[in-house]
Short mmCIF file of C-alpha atoms and ligand atoms in Angstrom, two decimals:
data_model
loop_
_atom_site.label_atom_id
_atom_site.label_comp_id
_atom_site.label_asym_id
_atom_site.label_seq_id
_atom_site.Cartn_x
_atom_site.Cartn_y
_atom_site.Cartn_z
CA MET A 1 0.14 0.10 -0.26
CA ILE A 2 0.85 3.24 -1.23
CA GLN A 3 1.17 5.71 2.17
CA SER A 4 1.54 9.43 1.72
CA PRO A 5 3.53 10.89 3.76
CA ASP A 6 6.36 8.26 2.80
CA ALA A 7 7.42 7.81 6.24
CA ALA A 8 10.77 6.62 5.23
CA SER A 9 11.72 9.79 3.76
CA ARG A 10 10.72 11.91 6.75
CA SER A 11 13.60 13.33 8.26
CA GLU A 12 12.81 15.19 11.89
CA GLU A 13 16.54 15.62 12.18
CA ALA A 14 16.36 17.60 8.87
CA LEU A 15 13.55 19.94 9.95
CA ALA A 16 14.45 20.59 13.74
CA LEU A 17 17.87 22.37 11.74
CA MET A 18 15.67 24.32 9.53
CA GLU A 19 13.22 25.65 12.35
CA ARG A 20 17.05 26.56 14.81
CA ARG A 21 18.96 27.59 11.63
CA ARG A 22 20.01 31.14 12.47
CA SER A 23 22.45 33.05 10.04
CA VAL A 24 26.17 33.74 11.42
CA ALA A 25 28.09 37.40 10.61
CA ALA A 26 31.11 36.61 8.41
CA ALA A 27 33.54 37.93 10.88
CA GLY A 28 32.21 35.64 13.24
CA LEU A 29 33.30 32.46 10.71
CA ILE A 30 36.07 30.11 11.73
CA GLU A 31 38.05 27.20 10.41
CA PRO A 32 36.71 24.94 9.66
CA GLY A 33 35.26 24.97 6.28
CA PRO A 34 33.60 22.48 4.49
CA THR A 35 36.61 20.64 2.40
CA PRO A 36 36.30 21.06 -1.33
CA GLU A 37 34.18 17.52 -1.26
CA GLU A 38 32.13 18.82 0.77
CA MET A 39 31.64 22.25 -1.41
CA ASP A 40 31.39 19.75 -3.81
CA ARG A 41 28.46 18.62 -2.81
CA LEU A 42 26.71 21.61 -1.17
CA LEU A 43 26.68 23.45 -4.72
CA ALA A 44 25.35 20.29 -5.96
CA VAL A 45 22.44 21.20 -3.81
CA ALA A 46 22.51 25.03 -4.33
CA ALA A 47 21.84 24.17 -8.04
CA ARG A 48 18.76 21.90 -7.26
CA VAL A 49 16.85 24.59 -7.25
CA PRO A 50 13.20 25.26 -8.95
CA ASP A 51 13.92 27.13 -12.27
CA HIS A 52 11.06 27.57 -14.44
CA ALA A 53 11.65 26.13 -18.17
CA ILE A 54 15.55 24.71 -16.50
CA LEU A 55 17.23 27.82 -18.01
CA THR A 56 19.83 27.27 -15.30
CA PRO A 57 20.10 31.04 -14.65
CA TRP A 58 22.68 31.58 -12.23
CA ARG A 59 25.92 30.18 -11.68
CA PHE A 60 28.88 30.12 -9.12
CA ILE A 61 32.20 32.22 -8.05
CA VAL A 62 33.99 30.03 -5.33
CA ILE A 63 36.46 32.83 -3.14
CA ALA A 64 38.68 30.31 -1.23
CA ASP A 65 42.02 30.17 0.50
CA VAL A 66 44.20 33.27 -1.20
CA ALA A 67 42.31 34.53 -2.89
CA ARG A 68 40.13 36.08 -0.47
CA ALA A 69 42.81 38.23 1.05
CA GLU A 70 44.49 38.83 -2.82
CA LEU A 71 40.94 39.76 -3.54
CA GLY A 72 40.19 41.74 -0.65
CA ALA A 73 43.39 43.66 -1.57
CA LEU A 74 41.76 44.53 -5.18
CA LEU A 75 38.56 45.61 -3.68
CA ALA A 76 40.67 48.02 -1.06
CA GLY A 77 42.38 48.99 -3.75
CA ALA A 78 38.35 49.94 -6.11
CA TYR A 79 36.96 51.44 -2.95
CA ARG A 80 40.52 53.82 -2.89
CA ALA A 81 40.29 54.97 -6.61
CA GLY A 82 36.22 55.38 -6.41
CA ASN A 83 36.55 57.67 -4.05
CA PRO A 84 39.04 60.41 -4.33
CA GLU A 85 37.08 62.98 -2.24
CA MET A 86 36.59 61.51 1.05
CA GLU A 87 38.80 62.56 4.03
CA PRO A 88 41.50 59.80 4.14
CA ALA A 89 41.45 58.36 7.01
CA LYS A 90 37.61 57.93 6.45
CA ARG A 91 39.30 56.09 2.79
CA GLU A 92 41.68 53.97 4.74
CA LYS A 93 39.06 52.35 6.79
CA PHE A 94 36.40 51.55 4.96
CA ALA A 95 39.51 50.54 2.40
CA GLY A 96 40.53 47.94 5.83
CA ILE A 97 36.45 46.77 5.54
CA MET A 98 36.74 46.30 1.92
CA SER A 99 40.17 44.63 2.14
CA ARG A 100 38.53 42.28 4.94
CA LEU A 101 35.46 41.24 3.10
CA PHE A 102 35.96 37.15 2.96
CA PRO A 103 37.13 36.38 6.60
CA ALA A 104 34.72 32.98 6.27
CA PRO A 105 36.63 30.20 4.96
CA VAL A 106 34.71 29.53 2.18
CA ALA A 107 32.34 32.30 0.19
CA VAL A 108 30.34 31.48 -2.84
CA VAL A 109 28.87 34.22 -4.76
CA VAL A 110 25.68 33.68 -6.26
CA VAL A 111 25.21 35.41 -9.13
CA SER A 112 21.91 35.31 -11.00
CA ARG A 113 21.93 35.40 -14.99
CA PRO A 114 18.47 35.76 -15.96
CA ASN A 115 17.89 35.01 -19.57
CA ARG A 116 15.81 38.04 -21.33
CA GLU A 117 15.48 35.57 -24.43
CA THR A 118 12.72 33.90 -23.16
CA MET A 119 9.30 34.52 -22.32
CA ILE A 120 10.07 33.22 -18.26
CA PRO A 121 10.10 36.94 -17.07
CA PRO A 122 13.26 38.20 -15.77
CA MET A 123 11.85 37.87 -11.96
CA GLU A 124 10.93 34.14 -11.39
CA GLN A 125 14.60 33.61 -13.13
CA GLU A 126 16.06 35.48 -9.71
CA LEU A 127 13.98 34.23 -7.84
CA SER A 128 14.87 30.42 -8.69
CA ALA A 129 18.97 32.62 -7.50
CA GLY A 130 17.73 33.42 -4.41
CA ALA A 131 16.58 29.36 -3.82
CA VAL A 132 19.97 28.45 -4.64
CA CYS A 133 20.92 30.56 -1.82
CA MET A 134 18.79 29.04 0.45
CA ASN A 135 19.82 25.50 -0.35
CA LEU A 136 23.29 27.05 0.24
CA LEU A 137 22.99 27.75 3.71
CA HIS A 138 20.23 24.42 4.95
CA GLY A 139 22.95 21.88 2.96
CA ALA A 140 25.54 24.22 4.85
CA ASN A 141 23.75 23.13 8.30
CA THR A 142 22.87 19.97 7.77
CA LEU A 143 27.15 19.38 7.57
CA GLY A 144 26.96 21.34 10.67
CA PHE A 145 28.66 24.36 8.81
CA HIS A 146 27.01 27.65 9.56
CA GLY A 147 26.50 30.62 7.28
CA ILE A 148 25.19 33.37 5.85
CA TRP A 149 23.89 35.46 2.73
CA VAL A 150 24.79 39.02 2.17
CA THR A 151 25.38 41.81 -0.07
CA GLY A 152 26.54 45.00 0.11
CA TRP A 153 29.33 47.37 -1.77
CA ALA A 154 30.56 44.57 -2.65
CA ALA A 155 27.66 43.03 -4.83
CA ASN A 156 26.88 46.77 -6.27
CA ASN A 157 29.38 48.26 -6.69
CA PRO A 158 30.50 48.27 -10.50
CA GLU A 159 34.30 48.16 -10.32
CA ALA A 160 34.01 45.32 -7.51
CA LEU A 161 31.62 44.00 -10.20
CA ARG A 162 34.26 44.08 -12.76
CA LEU A 163 37.02 42.26 -10.29
CA LEU A 164 34.50 39.14 -9.23
CA GLY A 165 34.08 38.78 -12.15
CA LEU A 166 30.50 39.57 -13.26
CA GLY A 167 29.93 40.34 -16.97
CA GLU A 168 26.91 42.23 -19.21
CA GLY A 169 23.08 41.59 -17.85
CA GLU A 170 24.68 39.71 -14.05
CA ARG A 171 24.33 40.45 -10.93
CA VAL A 172 24.81 39.71 -7.49
CA ALA A 173 21.74 37.18 -5.78
CA GLY A 174 24.19 37.54 -2.96
CA ILE A 175 26.89 36.33 -1.18
CA VAL A 176 27.23 33.47 0.89
CA HIS A 177 29.62 33.17 3.84
CA LEU A 178 30.75 29.77 5.54
CA GLY A 179 32.00 27.91 7.99
CA THR A 180 32.37 27.27 11.37
CA ALA A 181 30.15 29.33 13.78
CA ARG A 182 32.44 30.74 16.76
CA GLU A 183 29.48 31.58 18.41
CA VAL A 184 25.74 30.94 17.89
CA PRO A 185 23.63 34.07 18.30
CA PRO A 186 20.55 34.43 20.13
CA GLU A 187 17.79 34.32 18.20
CA ARG A 188 15.81 37.19 16.89
CA PRO A 189 12.23 37.73 17.54
CA ARG A 190 10.20 35.56 14.11
CA PRO A 191 7.37 36.80 12.45
CA ASP A 192 3.91 36.36 13.92
CA LEU A 193 2.31 33.66 11.09
CA ALA A 194 -1.08 34.90 12.90
CA ALA A 195 -0.90 38.19 11.18
CA LEU A 196 0.44 36.98 8.29
CA VAL A 197 -1.26 33.98 7.01
CA THR A 198 -4.68 34.10 5.76
CA ARG A 199 -6.77 30.82 4.52
CA TRP A 200 -8.18 31.55 1.58
CA ARG A 201 -11.98 30.87 1.00
CA ALA A 202 -14.67 31.35 -1.65
CA PRO A 203 -17.12 34.71 -1.54
CA GLU A 204 -20.17 33.88 0.44
CA ARG A 205 -23.03 33.78 -1.79
CA VAL A 206 -25.54 35.87 -1.17
C1 LIG B 301 19.16 39.63 -0.60
C2 LIG B 301 19.92 39.57 1.14
C3 LIG B 301 20.57 40.38 1.03
C4 LIG B 301 21.80 40.29 2.38
N1 LIG B 301 22.68 41.01 3.06
C5 LIG B 301 22.80 41.46 4.18
C6 LIG B 301 24.30 42.08 4.37
O1 LIG B 301 24.18 43.05 3.55
N2 LIG B 301 24.57 42.18 5.63
C7 LIG B 301 23.79 41.74 7.02
O2 LIG B 301 23.77 41.75 8.12
N3 LIG B 301 22.32 40.96 6.23
C8 LIG B 301 22.09 40.70 5.28
N4 LIG B 301 20.55 39.65 5.49
C9 LIG B 301 20.29 39.38 6.13
C10 LIG B 301 21.01 38.16 6.60
O3 LIG B 301 21.17 36.96 5.26
C11 LIG B 301 20.00 37.61 7.51
O4 LIG B 301 19.29 37.25 7.37
C12 LIG B 301 19.95 38.18 9.33
O5 LIG B 301 21.78 38.37 9.48
C13 LIG B 301 19.35 37.24 10.06
O6 LIG B 301 19.44 36.43 9.75
P1 LIG B 301 18.88 35.06 10.30
O7 LIG B 301 18.83 34.19 8.94
O8 LIG B 301 19.54 33.85 11.38
O9 LIG B 301 17.21 35.11 10.80
C14 LIG B 301 20.39 39.23 3.58
C15 LIG B 301 19.68 38.89 3.05
C16 LIG B 301 19.01 38.58 2.00
C17 LIG B 301 18.09 38.06 1.71
#
């Protein structure tokens, strides 16, 4: 007899992990990070998202090991060059922040690249890229890691995007930092579902 839901594929453990998922700031993510083999699995999980018409409207840029500091140095230079009028001490302070934008063991830039030749609206394709970011976080959590999905200056500044390697028509859906949590922050207020959920009913006929 076919049972639904399939008891064999039910996982209270997986659901419990999702119920308590919490982001950890990139600066609080330390070694160990996912191994290259674990990253391969995580990226495969990340790519397993709903994708209307199978357009694969996203791609990944992985930033790990020495690439983090190398990219940081280039971003700091771009920040300095882009803000020549700024008061020097302030400019150096922010350039320093840009140089340390990748403190976690691994960061994955999820690049949204909607295909504009199709009937599928760009928004649907961008949502698919968002789902990629979320899958990465949940996948990393199931391996015992933590992470955070951010954007910020590097995800929006044209020169930073060029240094990251983005091309025409591409945007950053998210930069997902991954590693081991030095400390998991306390829970934050969560949405009041009672205020958000309605059950649709057919209008009463008079
Ligand atoms: C598209 C997107 C961009 C975000 N960018 C940032 C960011 O730049 N900096 C930041 O601190 N949080 C950012 N967040 C919020 C964090 O990912 C996270 O939701 C927040 O820290 C709350 O933690 P929680 O995931 O445990 O609820 C962003 C979230 C989304 C969906």
